Short mmCIF file of C-alpha atoms in Angstrom, two decimals:
data_model
loop_
_atom_site.label_atom_id
_atom_site.label_comp_id
_atom_site.label_asym_id
_atom_site.label_seq_id
_atom_site.Cartn_x
_atom_site.Cartn_y
_atom_site.Cartn_z
CA MET A 130 -4.88 -30.57 44.37
CA ALA A 131 -5.52 -26.92 45.33
CA GLY A 132 -1.78 -26.32 45.43
CA TYR A 133 -1.05 -27.49 41.88
CA LYS A 134 1.70 -25.46 40.28
CA PRO A 135 1.32 -24.91 36.51
CA VAL A 136 4.10 -26.00 34.20
CA ALA A 137 6.58 -23.19 33.68
CA ILE A 138 6.94 -22.57 29.95
CA GLN A 139 10.57 -21.77 29.41
CA THR A 140 11.34 -18.92 27.04
CA TYR A 141 14.06 -19.64 24.51
CA PRO A 142 16.09 -16.99 22.70
CA VAL A 143 15.33 -16.82 18.99
CA LEU A 144 17.83 -15.51 16.47
CA GLY A 145 15.95 -12.66 14.84
CA GLU A 146 16.72 -10.20 12.11
CA LYS A 147 19.70 -8.00 12.78
CA ILE A 148 18.54 -4.46 13.45
CA THR A 149 20.55 -1.93 11.47
CA GLN A 150 20.14 1.74 10.65
CA ASP A 151 18.76 0.73 7.25
CA THR A 152 16.19 -1.53 8.89
CA LEU A 153 14.98 1.32 11.10
CA TYR A 154 15.00 3.80 8.21
CA TRP A 155 13.13 1.71 5.64
CA ASN A 156 10.66 0.25 8.16
CA ASN A 157 9.63 3.75 9.21
CA TYR A 158 6.72 3.87 6.75
CA LYS A 159 3.02 3.80 7.50
CA THR A 160 0.66 1.06 6.37
CA PRO A 161 0.49 1.29 2.56
CA VAL A 162 -2.45 2.96 0.83
CA GLN A 163 -3.65 0.90 -2.13
CA ILE A 164 -5.18 2.59 -5.17
CA LYS A 165 -6.82 0.61 -7.97
CA GLU A 166 -5.89 1.67 -11.51
CA PHE A 167 -7.49 0.67 -14.83
CA GLY A 168 -4.61 -1.60 -15.87
CA ALA A 169 -1.06 -2.62 -15.09
CA VAL A 170 0.96 0.34 -13.74
CA SER A 171 3.87 0.58 -16.17
CA LYS A 172 5.49 3.79 -14.90
CA VAL A 173 5.52 6.02 -11.82
CA ASP A 174 7.42 9.32 -11.89
CA PHE A 175 7.75 12.03 -9.22
CA SER A 176 8.06 15.72 -9.96
CA SER A 177 11.31 17.14 -8.57
CA GLN A 178 9.61 20.42 -7.62
CA PRO A 179 7.07 21.16 -4.85
CA PRO A 180 4.39 19.99 -4.21
CA TYR A 181 6.06 16.77 -5.48
CA ASN A 182 3.10 15.32 -7.35
CA TYR A 183 3.59 12.04 -9.19
CA ALA A 184 2.38 10.74 -12.54
CA VAL A 185 1.02 7.20 -12.88
CA THR A 186 0.83 5.56 -16.31
CA ALA A 187 -1.73 2.77 -16.58
CA SER A 188 -3.69 1.57 -19.59
CA SER A 189 -4.63 4.53 -21.86
CA ARG A 190 -4.54 7.15 -19.11
CA ILE A 191 -2.06 9.19 -17.12
CA HIS A 192 -3.17 10.18 -13.62
CA ILE A 193 -1.51 12.96 -11.63
CA TYR A 194 -1.74 12.38 -7.89
CA GLY A 195 -1.00 14.80 -5.08
CA ARG A 196 1.49 13.75 -2.49
CA TYR A 197 -1.17 12.64 0.00
CA SER A 198 -4.24 12.36 -2.24
CA GLN A 199 -5.94 9.06 -2.99
CA GLU A 200 -7.83 10.45 -5.97
CA PRO A 201 -6.17 11.85 -9.11
CA ILE A 202 -6.06 15.64 -9.25
CA LYS A 203 -5.66 15.58 -13.05
CA THR A 204 -6.08 13.03 -15.82
CA PHE A 205 -4.64 12.94 -19.34
CA SER A 206 -6.65 10.58 -21.53
CA ARG A 207 -6.00 11.85 -25.08
CA PHE A 208 -4.51 8.54 -26.17
CA LYS A 209 -5.94 6.26 -28.85
CA ASP A 210 -4.21 3.23 -27.34
CA THR A 211 -2.05 2.28 -24.36
CA ALA A 212 0.10 5.06 -22.90
CA TYR A 213 3.65 4.49 -21.68
CA CYS A 214 6.36 6.09 -19.54
CA ALA A 215 4.91 9.49 -18.53
CA THR A 216 7.88 11.55 -17.31
CA PHE A 217 8.07 15.02 -15.72
CA ARG A 218 10.48 17.68 -16.90
CA GLN A 219 13.02 18.91 -14.33
CA ASP A 220 10.93 22.03 -13.52
CA GLY A 221 7.74 19.96 -13.14
CA ARG A 222 5.78 22.07 -15.64
CA LEU A 223 5.76 19.71 -18.63
CA LEU A 224 5.01 16.02 -19.01
CA VAL A 225 5.97 13.76 -21.93
CA ALA A 226 4.61 10.29 -22.71
CA GLY A 227 4.79 7.64 -25.43
CA SER A 228 1.97 5.49 -26.77
CA GLU A 229 1.23 2.20 -28.48
CA ASP A 230 0.54 3.87 -31.83
CA GLY A 231 4.09 5.26 -32.04
CA GLY A 232 3.31 8.86 -31.11
CA VAL A 233 5.04 11.01 -28.47
CA GLN A 234 2.87 13.63 -26.75
CA LEU A 235 3.92 16.62 -24.68
CA PHE A 236 1.52 18.03 -22.07
CA ASP A 237 1.39 21.20 -20.03
CA ILE A 238 0.55 20.30 -16.42
CA SER A 239 -1.91 23.18 -16.20
CA GLY A 240 -3.81 22.09 -19.35
CA ARG A 241 -5.38 18.96 -20.76
CA ALA A 242 -4.80 18.92 -24.53
CA PRO A 243 -1.36 17.90 -25.86
CA LEU A 244 1.00 20.83 -26.24
CA ARG A 245 3.12 19.04 -28.87
CA GLN A 246 2.83 15.79 -30.81
CA PHE A 247 5.89 14.13 -32.29
CA GLU A 248 5.22 11.68 -35.12
CA GLY A 249 7.99 9.52 -36.56
CA HIS A 250 8.10 6.15 -34.81
CA THR A 251 6.28 3.30 -36.52
CA LYS A 252 5.76 1.15 -33.43
CA ALA A 253 5.07 1.53 -29.71
CA VAL A 254 7.19 4.08 -27.82
CA HIS A 255 8.17 2.68 -24.41
CA SER A 256 10.88 5.15 -23.39
CA VAL A 257 10.88 8.98 -23.26
CA ASP A 258 12.87 11.52 -21.26
CA PHE A 259 13.88 15.20 -21.26
CA THR A 260 17.48 16.20 -21.86
CA ALA A 261 19.38 18.35 -19.37
CA ASP A 262 18.72 21.61 -21.31
CA LYS A 263 14.91 21.02 -21.03
CA TYR A 264 14.34 21.79 -24.73
CA HIS A 265 14.73 18.32 -26.24
CA VAL A 266 13.07 14.94 -25.82
CA VAL A 267 14.65 11.49 -26.32
CA SER A 268 12.42 8.57 -27.31
CA GLY A 269 13.01 4.85 -27.90
CA ALA A 270 10.55 2.53 -29.62
CA ASP A 271 9.84 -1.02 -30.74
CA ASP A 272 10.93 -0.08 -34.29
CA TYR A 273 14.54 -0.42 -32.99
CA THR A 274 15.19 3.33 -33.30
CA VAL A 275 16.10 6.13 -30.89
CA LYS A 276 15.05 9.67 -31.83
CA LEU A 277 15.92 13.13 -30.54
CA TRP A 278 13.16 15.77 -30.81
CA ASP A 279 13.22 19.57 -30.60
CA ILE A 280 10.39 20.89 -28.41
CA PRO A 281 10.07 24.50 -29.74
CA ASN A 282 9.93 23.43 -33.41
CA SER A 283 8.22 20.03 -32.94
CA LYS A 284 10.78 18.50 -35.28
CA GLU A 285 12.95 15.43 -35.31
CA ILE A 286 16.66 16.26 -34.96
CA LEU A 287 18.44 12.88 -35.01
CA THR A 288 17.64 9.20 -35.46
CA PHE A 289 19.86 6.37 -34.20
CA LYS A 290 19.43 2.88 -35.65
CA GLU A 291 22.11 0.93 -33.82
CA HIS A 292 19.82 -1.37 -31.83
CA SER A 293 18.64 -4.65 -33.35
CA ASP A 294 15.63 -5.25 -31.12
CA TYR A 295 12.97 -3.39 -29.11
CA VAL A 296 14.19 -0.30 -27.21
CA ARG A 297 12.30 -0.53 -23.93
CA CYS A 298 14.12 1.83 -21.57
CA GLY A 299 16.28 4.92 -21.52
CA CYS A 300 17.36 7.98 -19.57
CA ALA A 301 19.14 11.26 -20.24
CA SER A 302 22.15 12.69 -18.45
CA LYS A 303 21.32 15.34 -15.84
CA LEU A 304 24.56 17.22 -16.55
CA ASN A 305 25.25 17.00 -20.29
CA PRO A 306 22.37 17.83 -22.68
CA ASP A 307 24.00 15.80 -25.47
CA LEU A 308 24.31 12.45 -23.65
CA PHE A 309 21.58 9.87 -23.16
CA VAL A 310 21.44 6.11 -22.55
CA THR A 311 19.09 3.44 -23.96
CA GLY A 312 18.58 -0.24 -23.19
CA SER A 313 17.25 -2.80 -25.64
CA TYR A 314 16.06 -6.37 -25.88
CA ASP A 315 19.17 -7.04 -28.01
CA HIS A 316 20.98 -7.33 -24.61
CA THR A 317 22.94 -4.10 -25.10
CA VAL A 318 23.03 -0.74 -23.33
CA LYS A 319 24.27 2.16 -25.46
CA MET A 320 25.27 5.72 -24.59
CA PHE A 321 24.66 8.16 -27.44
CA ASP A 322 26.21 11.59 -28.01
CA ALA A 323 24.12 13.98 -30.11
CA ARG A 324 27.30 15.72 -31.27
CA THR A 325 28.72 12.59 -32.95
CA ASN A 326 25.50 11.12 -34.37
CA GLN A 327 26.42 7.70 -32.99
CA SER A 328 26.89 5.74 -29.77
CA VAL A 329 30.07 6.41 -27.83
CA ILE A 330 29.84 3.49 -25.37
CA SER A 331 28.14 0.11 -25.74
CA VAL A 332 28.02 -2.60 -23.05
CA GLU A 333 26.65 -6.15 -23.15
CA HIS A 334 24.19 -6.85 -20.35
CA GLY A 335 23.61 -10.49 -21.32
CA GLN A 336 19.81 -10.37 -20.90
CA PRO A 337 16.98 -8.29 -22.43
CA VAL A 338 17.35 -4.91 -20.73
CA GLU A 339 14.24 -3.75 -18.88
CA SER A 340 15.53 -0.64 -17.10
CA VAL A 341 18.55 1.67 -17.02
CA LEU A 342 19.56 4.29 -14.48
CA LEU A 343 22.30 6.91 -14.73
CA PHE A 344 23.72 8.26 -11.47
CA PRO A 345 23.40 12.07 -11.05
CA SER A 346 27.16 12.45 -11.48
CA GLY A 347 27.04 10.57 -14.78
CA GLY A 348 29.95 8.34 -13.79
CA LEU A 349 27.99 5.16 -13.01
CA LEU A 350 25.30 3.39 -15.02
CA VAL A 351 22.97 0.69 -13.68
CA SER A 352 21.21 -1.76 -16.01
CA ALA A 353 18.55 -4.33 -15.13
CA GLY A 354 17.47 -7.32 -17.19
CA GLY A 355 16.69 -10.94 -16.45
CA ARG A 356 17.58 -11.62 -12.82
CA TYR A 357 20.66 -9.40 -12.96
CA VAL A 358 21.36 -5.84 -11.89
CA LYS A 359 24.72 -4.65 -13.24
CA VAL A 360 26.71 -1.52 -12.42
CA TRP A 361 29.03 -0.04 -15.07
CA ASP A 362 31.79 2.56 -14.73
CA MET A 363 31.23 4.96 -17.64
CA LEU A 364 34.41 6.93 -16.87
CA LYS A 365 36.39 3.78 -17.70
CA GLY A 366 34.63 3.16 -20.98
CA GLY A 367 31.83 0.98 -19.62
CA GLN A 368 33.81 -1.35 -17.34
CA LEU A 369 31.66 -3.74 -15.31
CA LEU A 370 31.97 -3.00 -11.58
CA VAL A 371 29.56 -5.49 -10.06
CA SER A 372 26.85 -7.93 -11.11
CA LEU A 373 24.03 -8.51 -8.61
CA LYS A 374 21.71 -11.51 -8.68
CA ASN A 375 19.39 -11.17 -5.69
CA HIS A 376 16.00 -11.56 -7.38
CA HIS A 377 14.31 -14.81 -8.42
CA LYS A 378 12.55 -13.37 -11.45
CA THR A 379 13.04 -10.60 -13.99
CA VAL A 380 14.04 -7.19 -12.61
CA THR A 381 11.72 -4.59 -14.13
CA CYS A 382 12.57 -1.22 -12.54
CA LEU A 383 15.33 0.74 -10.82
CA CYS A 384 15.32 3.75 -8.53
CA LEU A 385 17.84 5.80 -6.58
CA SER A 386 17.26 7.24 -3.09
CA SER A 387 17.40 10.99 -2.56
CA SER A 388 20.86 10.80 -1.00
CA GLY A 389 22.19 8.63 -3.81
CA GLN A 390 23.54 6.12 -1.25
CA ARG A 391 20.87 3.48 -1.78
CA LEU A 392 19.77 1.74 -4.97
CA LEU A 393 16.32 0.11 -5.21
CA SER A 394 15.24 -2.58 -7.66
CA GLY A 395 11.77 -4.03 -8.24
CA SER A 396 11.06 -7.42 -9.77
CA LEU A 397 8.37 -9.82 -10.92
CA ASP A 398 9.15 -11.89 -7.81
CA ARG A 399 7.10 -9.29 -5.85
CA LYS A 400 10.09 -7.92 -3.96
CA VAL A 401 11.89 -4.58 -3.79
CA LYS A 402 15.55 -4.85 -2.82
CA VAL A 403 17.54 -1.99 -1.31
CA TYR A 404 21.31 -2.01 -2.01
CA SER A 405 24.10 0.04 -0.53
CA THR A 406 25.92 1.92 -3.30
CA THR A 407 29.24 1.47 -1.50
CA SER A 408 29.24 -2.29 -0.86
CA TYR A 409 26.37 -3.25 -3.25
CA LYS A 410 24.95 -5.60 -0.63
CA VAL A 411 21.25 -5.93 0.13
CA VAL A 412 20.49 -3.90 3.25
CA HIS A 413 16.70 -4.19 3.21
CA SER A 414 13.82 -5.80 1.34
CA PHE A 415 10.11 -5.03 0.84
CA ASP A 416 7.45 -7.65 0.01
CA TYR A 417 4.39 -6.93 -2.11
CA THR A 418 1.30 -8.86 -3.15
CA ALA A 419 1.86 -8.90 -6.93
CA SER A 420 4.61 -8.64 -9.53
CA ILE A 421 6.21 -5.19 -9.63
CA LEU A 422 6.47 -3.14 -12.84
CA SER A 423 7.37 0.36 -11.60
CA LEU A 424 8.93 2.06 -8.61
CA ALA A 425 9.55 5.66 -7.54
CA LEU A 426 10.71 7.60 -4.47
CA ALA A 427 9.62 11.09 -3.50
CA TYR A 428 11.85 13.94 -2.36
CA GLU A 429 13.80 13.00 0.79
CA ASP A 430 12.35 9.47 0.51
CA GLU A 431 9.15 10.71 2.12
CA THR A 432 6.97 8.47 -0.06
CA ILE A 433 7.60 5.20 -1.89
CA VAL A 434 5.19 4.30 -4.69
CA VAL A 435 5.09 0.88 -6.35
CA GLY A 436 3.01 -0.09 -9.38
CA MET A 437 2.04 -3.72 -9.93
CA THR A 438 0.77 -5.94 -12.72
CA ASN A 439 -2.69 -6.32 -11.17
CA GLY A 440 -3.33 -2.57 -11.44
CA ILE A 441 -2.73 -1.86 -7.74
CA LEU A 442 -0.73 1.23 -6.79
CA SER A 443 0.89 0.86 -3.36
CA VAL A 444 1.73 4.17 -1.65
CA LYS A 445 3.72 4.28 1.59
CA HIS A 446 4.23 7.55 3.48
CA ARG A 447 6.97 8.04 6.04
CA LYS A 448 5.83 8.24 9.64
CA SER A 449 6.01 11.66 11.25
CA GLU A 450 8.08 11.89 14.39
CA ALA A 451 5.87 11.68 17.46
CA LYS A 452 5.74 14.90 19.46
CA LYS A 453 6.49 14.45 23.12
CA ASP A 454 3.94 15.86 25.53
CA SER A 455 5.50 18.76 27.35
CA VAL A 456 2.84 18.61 30.10
CA PRO A 457 2.47 15.23 31.85
CA ARG A 458 -1.02 13.77 31.95
CA ARG A 459 -2.95 14.30 35.14
CA ARG A 460 -3.54 11.09 37.06
CA ARG A 461 -7.09 10.08 37.71
CA PRO A 462 -8.10 9.91 41.35
CA ALA A 463 -7.98 6.56 43.09
CA TYR A 464 -11.06 4.56 43.99
CA ARG A 465 -10.85 5.55 47.63
CA THR A 466 -11.23 9.19 46.58
CA PHE A 467 -14.80 8.51 45.50
CA ILE A 468 -15.57 6.65 48.74
CA LYS A 469 -13.82 8.67 51.42
CA GLY A 470 -13.16 11.92 49.67
CA LYS A 471 -10.15 13.56 48.07
CA ASN A 472 -8.42 14.49 51.31
CA TYR A 473 -8.86 11.16 53.09
CA MET A 474 -5.68 9.87 54.72
CA LYS A 475 -5.16 6.23 55.63
CA GLN A 476 -5.55 5.62 59.33
CA GLN A 477 -3.34 3.40 61.40
CA ASP A 478 -6.00 0.76 61.98
CA ASP A 479 -7.17 0.60 58.35
CA ILE A 480 -6.67 -2.72 56.56
CA LEU A 481 -6.34 -2.87 52.76
CA ILE A 482 -8.09 -5.89 51.27
CA ASN A 483 -7.30 -6.93 47.70
CA ARG A 484 -9.55 -9.23 45.78
CA PRO A 485 -7.49 -12.29 44.77
CA LEU A 486 -7.24 -12.86 41.06
CA LYS A 487 -8.51 -16.20 39.86
CA LYS A 488 -5.86 -18.14 37.96
CA HIS A 489 -7.05 -20.11 34.96
CA LEU A 490 -5.10 -23.21 34.04
CA GLU A 491 -4.30 -24.09 30.47
CA LEU A 492 -5.92 -27.24 29.09
CA TYR A 493 -2.67 -29.21 29.24
CA ASP A 494 -2.19 -28.10 32.88
CA ARG A 495 -5.67 -29.35 33.72
CA ASP A 496 -4.80 -32.72 32.20
CA LEU A 497 -1.53 -32.92 34.13
CA LYS A 498 -3.30 -31.92 37.32
CA ASN A 499 -5.68 -34.85 36.87
CA PHE A 500 -2.86 -37.23 35.74
CA ARG A 501 -4.15 -37.46 32.18
CA ILE A 502 -0.62 -37.51 30.83
CA SER A 503 -1.41 -39.00 27.39
CA LYS A 504 -4.09 -36.40 26.76
CA ALA A 505 -1.76 -33.57 27.86
CA LEU A 506 0.85 -34.78 25.37
CA ASP A 507 -1.78 -35.00 22.64
CA ARG A 508 -2.84 -31.40 23.20
CA VAL A 509 0.67 -29.99 22.75
CA LEU A 510 1.28 -32.15 19.64
CA GLU A 511 -1.52 -30.42 17.73
CA PRO A 512 -0.20 -28.56 14.63
CA THR A 513 -1.35 -25.20 16.00
CA CYS A 514 0.89 -25.72 19.03
CA THR A 515 3.92 -27.42 17.42
CA ILE A 516 4.17 -24.78 14.66
CA LYS A 517 3.31 -21.55 16.50
CA THR A 518 4.59 -22.32 20.01
CA PRO A 519 7.00 -25.29 19.91
CA GLU A 520 8.45 -24.16 23.26
CA VAL A 521 5.19 -25.23 24.92
CA THR A 522 5.50 -28.75 23.48
CA VAL A 523 9.15 -28.92 24.56
CA SER A 524 8.25 -27.78 28.09
CA ILE A 525 5.56 -30.46 28.45
CA ILE A 526 7.91 -33.18 27.16
CA LYS A 527 10.50 -31.97 29.67
CA GLU A 528 7.94 -32.09 32.49
CA LEU A 529 6.80 -35.61 31.58
CA ASN A 530 10.43 -36.72 31.45
CA ARG A 531 11.07 -35.14 34.85
CA ARG A 532 8.13 -37.02 36.32
CA GLY A 533 9.36 -40.24 34.71
CA VAL A 534 6.08 -40.86 32.87
CA LEU A 535 7.11 -40.01 29.30
CA ALA A 536 7.24 -43.70 28.33
CA ASN A 537 3.77 -44.20 29.81
CA ALA A 538 2.42 -41.21 27.88
CA LEU A 539 3.67 -42.80 24.66
CA ALA A 540 2.39 -46.27 25.38
CA GLY A 541 -0.48 -47.76 23.42
CA ARG A 542 -0.24 -45.41 20.45
CA ASP A 543 -0.79 -46.39 16.83
CA GLU A 544 1.38 -45.43 13.84
CA LYS A 545 -0.32 -42.10 13.22
CA GLU A 546 0.09 -40.91 16.81
CA ILE A 547 3.71 -42.07 17.04
CA SER A 548 4.47 -40.34 13.74
CA ARG A 549 3.33 -37.00 15.17
CA VAL A 550 5.80 -37.31 18.05
CA LEU A 551 8.68 -38.38 15.80
CA ASN A 552 7.94 -35.64 13.26
CA PHE A 553 8.13 -33.01 15.98
CA LEU A 554 11.45 -34.37 17.26
CA ILE A 555 13.00 -34.55 13.79
CA ARG A 556 11.95 -31.00 12.92
CA ASN A 557 13.12 -29.44 16.18
CA LEU A 558 16.08 -31.54 17.32
CA SER A 559 18.35 -29.53 15.04
CA GLN A 560 17.36 -26.29 16.81
CA PRO A 561 20.11 -25.40 19.33
CA ARG A 562 17.59 -23.95 21.78
CA PHE A 563 15.62 -27.21 21.97
CA ALA A 564 18.41 -29.78 21.56
CA PRO A 565 19.38 -30.26 25.27
CA VAL A 566 15.80 -31.19 26.19
CA LEU A 567 14.86 -33.18 23.11
CA ILE A 568 17.99 -35.37 22.93
CA ASN A 569 17.14 -37.11 26.22
CA ALA A 570 13.49 -37.39 25.26
CA ALA A 571 14.41 -38.81 21.83
CA GLU A 572 16.46 -41.62 23.37
CA ILE A 573 13.49 -42.65 25.51
CA ILE A 574 11.08 -42.46 22.58
CA ILE A 575 13.31 -44.51 20.27
CA ALA A 576 13.68 -47.21 22.91
CA ASP A 577 9.93 -47.22 23.45
CA VAL A 578 9.13 -47.43 19.73
CA SER A 579 11.69 -50.17 19.25
CA CYS A 580 10.95 -52.62 22.01
CA SER A 581 8.02 -51.54 24.15
CA PRO A 582 5.73 -54.56 24.78
CA GLN A 583 2.78 -52.16 25.09
CA SER A 584 3.29 -50.73 21.58
CA LYS A 585 0.76 -51.72 18.92
CA LEU A 586 3.53 -51.73 16.29
CA LYS A 587 5.66 -54.63 15.14
CA PRO A 588 9.14 -53.19 14.84
CA PRO A 589 12.16 -54.73 13.12
CA PRO A 590 14.82 -56.31 15.33
CA LEU A 591 16.36 -53.90 17.85
CA ALA A 592 19.81 -54.85 16.56
CA LEU A 593 19.05 -53.11 13.30
CA LEU A 594 18.56 -49.89 15.21
CA THR A 595 21.53 -50.14 17.55
CA GLU A 596 24.09 -51.25 14.95
CA LEU A 597 23.56 -48.42 12.49
CA SER A 598 26.60 -46.45 13.57
CA ILE A 599 27.78 -46.00 9.96
CA PHE A 600 24.31 -45.14 8.73
CA GLN A 601 24.41 -43.09 5.51
CA LEU A 602 21.71 -40.94 3.97
CA GLU A 603 21.84 -41.41 0.23
CA CYS A 604 19.44 -42.24 -2.54
CA LYS A 605 20.56 -45.72 -3.57
CA PRO A 606 18.94 -48.21 -5.93
CA ILE A 607 16.88 -50.82 -4.16
CA TYR A 608 19.12 -53.56 -5.52
CA GLY A 609 22.23 -52.18 -3.77
CA LYS A 610 24.50 -55.00 -2.57
CA ASN A 611 26.37 -53.24 0.23
CA ALA A 612 24.98 -55.27 3.10
CA ASP A 613 26.48 -53.21 5.94
CA LEU A 614 24.55 -50.02 5.29
CA GLY A 615 20.98 -48.82 5.42
CA TYR A 616 19.58 -47.40 2.21
CA LEU A 617 17.10 -44.64 1.59
CA GLY A 618 15.29 -44.94 -1.72
CA ARG A 619 11.92 -44.36 -3.34
CA GLU A 620 9.38 -46.94 -4.39
CA ASN A 621 6.19 -45.73 -6.06
CA GLU A 622 7.21 -42.14 -5.09
CA LYS A 623 7.13 -43.04 -1.37
CA PRO A 624 10.37 -42.90 0.63
CA PHE A 625 11.36 -46.08 2.42
CA TRP A 626 14.32 -47.47 4.35
CA ARG A 627 16.02 -50.72 3.43
CA LEU A 628 17.99 -52.14 6.35
CA GLY A 629 19.96 -55.31 6.61
CA PHE A 630 23.30 -57.01 7.14
CA SER A 631 22.90 -59.32 4.18
CA GLN A 632 20.76 -59.39 1.10
CA ASP A 633 18.72 -62.27 2.50
CA ALA A 634 18.19 -60.78 5.96
CA SER A 635 16.80 -57.38 5.03
CA VAL A 636 13.90 -55.39 6.42
CA TRP A 637 11.87 -52.85 4.48
CA VAL A 638 10.91 -50.08 6.87
CA THR A 639 8.31 -47.36 6.39
CA GLY A 640 6.15 -45.20 8.64
CA PRO A 641 7.25 -44.46 12.21
CA PHE A 642 10.23 -46.85 12.08
CA LYS A 643 11.67 -44.90 9.18
CA GLN A 644 11.21 -41.73 11.27
CA ALA A 645 12.79 -43.40 14.26
CA LEU A 646 15.84 -44.27 12.16
CA ILE A 647 16.16 -40.70 10.92
CA LEU A 648 15.92 -39.55 14.54
CA TYR A 649 18.51 -42.14 15.50
CA HIS A 650 20.89 -40.73 12.92
CA LEU A 651 20.39 -37.23 14.32
CA LEU A 652 21.13 -38.48 17.82
CA HIS A 653 24.21 -40.35 16.61
CA VAL A 654 25.61 -37.18 15.07
CA ALA A 655 24.75 -35.10 18.13
CA ILE A 656 26.34 -37.48 20.63
CA ALA A 657 29.42 -38.16 18.51
CA ALA A 658 30.10 -34.45 17.92
CA GLY A 659 28.93 -33.05 21.20
CA GLN A 660 25.91 -31.42 19.50
CA ASN A 661 28.22 -29.28 17.40
CA LEU A 662 27.38 -30.88 14.05
CA ILE A 663 23.62 -30.74 14.50
CA THR A 664 22.53 -27.82 12.34
CA PRO A 665 19.18 -26.65 10.98
CA ASP A 666 20.39 -27.60 7.48
CA LEU A 667 20.87 -31.20 8.58
CA GLY A 668 17.44 -31.20 10.17
CA ASP A 669 15.87 -29.79 7.00
CA SER A 670 17.57 -32.39 4.80
CA LEU A 671 16.34 -35.21 7.01
CA THR A 672 12.86 -33.69 7.27
CA SER A 673 12.63 -33.71 3.47
CA CYS A 674 12.89 -37.50 3.63
CA LEU A 675 9.57 -37.75 5.48
#
């Protein structure tokens, strides 16, 4: 027994995620830093000027964070109620924010008290932004109105009343000081021109609009609402270019990368999707722990900040490129240096003796070494092994089959133990990397379950198994009269198989025999099609019958 050779666990290739330039680029962030805010983070906005601080709006406060700070460097708390949508001006010196009481406040970054207060809205203001000339502010509120304010005079210039529901988002053009866009819960997105006192373009999004984004060139507009992200060509009068539906829940925020070549969207489904602005296909995805309300990118995409409904602010910084050591590390002296000295040279008669490493056998190898084949099979059928390392289970089944003792290892098992074997085969037979090994093993197991005299089970006649060449997998009523087919149905919410060649000679099969029949159907498809029709989808559909 001293010369026992452990079972060689074969490594199988796994189809992994395709590595692209986007994958490398967007995965190059450090572990996120999480900051706890006082309430849900409704808005995050980066300053476009150094040192690229960012404003976080949560509850009745606005915190200003440094690029790498975990504590706010400034706080604005002069709000009677909830604050919304704090936004920096283009030069980074002023900050404007709305509030639940309908007021719009303008702050100087170097001070604390409001520099200006604009009163005119009667309900909560959820959208504010600076125009391109830096001297006007656009606001949208729950009173269905959009207002244009003059900063030097603190006066209202224009009021637009074209929306018929809450105005929850908006943005101003970066090129034209007279153009700005708003989105409303009335399912429309409107572009207003201050020179005409009315909207010049109106598009129908089809869902309550949660966020709008105007490209820097002003030619494309992106709207988000419901599960849809839609891109509109404004140069063609608001023509729809593409409609994206890649989220499972409402899309709440939009963001554009620094290069303008990638579009990011955040959703209540806790995911951030990255789209290419040329093909509008998803090129990357981020997962978060809670529903996402806000999203922002720093200059050159150095930092990505995400605000969530549970008050957590997730901050990811880009990894710095590792500097290569110009001077190689000095090697430590070998052990013989300390025994014989630094200048010792090996002599001709010297013999080098290495201490042999003790090899430890795995538990299943110990069982196989001592011919405990049933116990070895039991060990590799544990959920921890079949789920995390199914290749180990496949290798042991292959070894037992090679030794010709697989039938013996299965003998004498009850329904629960047989079900574990059949479940593993059904779940993994559709995997191309395991199919060559498991098909042969499945044939042996089916024959053993069906007619082994040592089995504790009482199976239906073997003919019912071998004649099911036209076996169909459908949900049929239990009173079906087609006597040549097997039926899969549900009785008391438990799946069962009804087999028979006539209505009188029928067998109701549950438990391991039902699993054996599902496995038989998989084998039938594999053998008939040369394993070409066995797909993971087929395996999943059959597994759902268990």
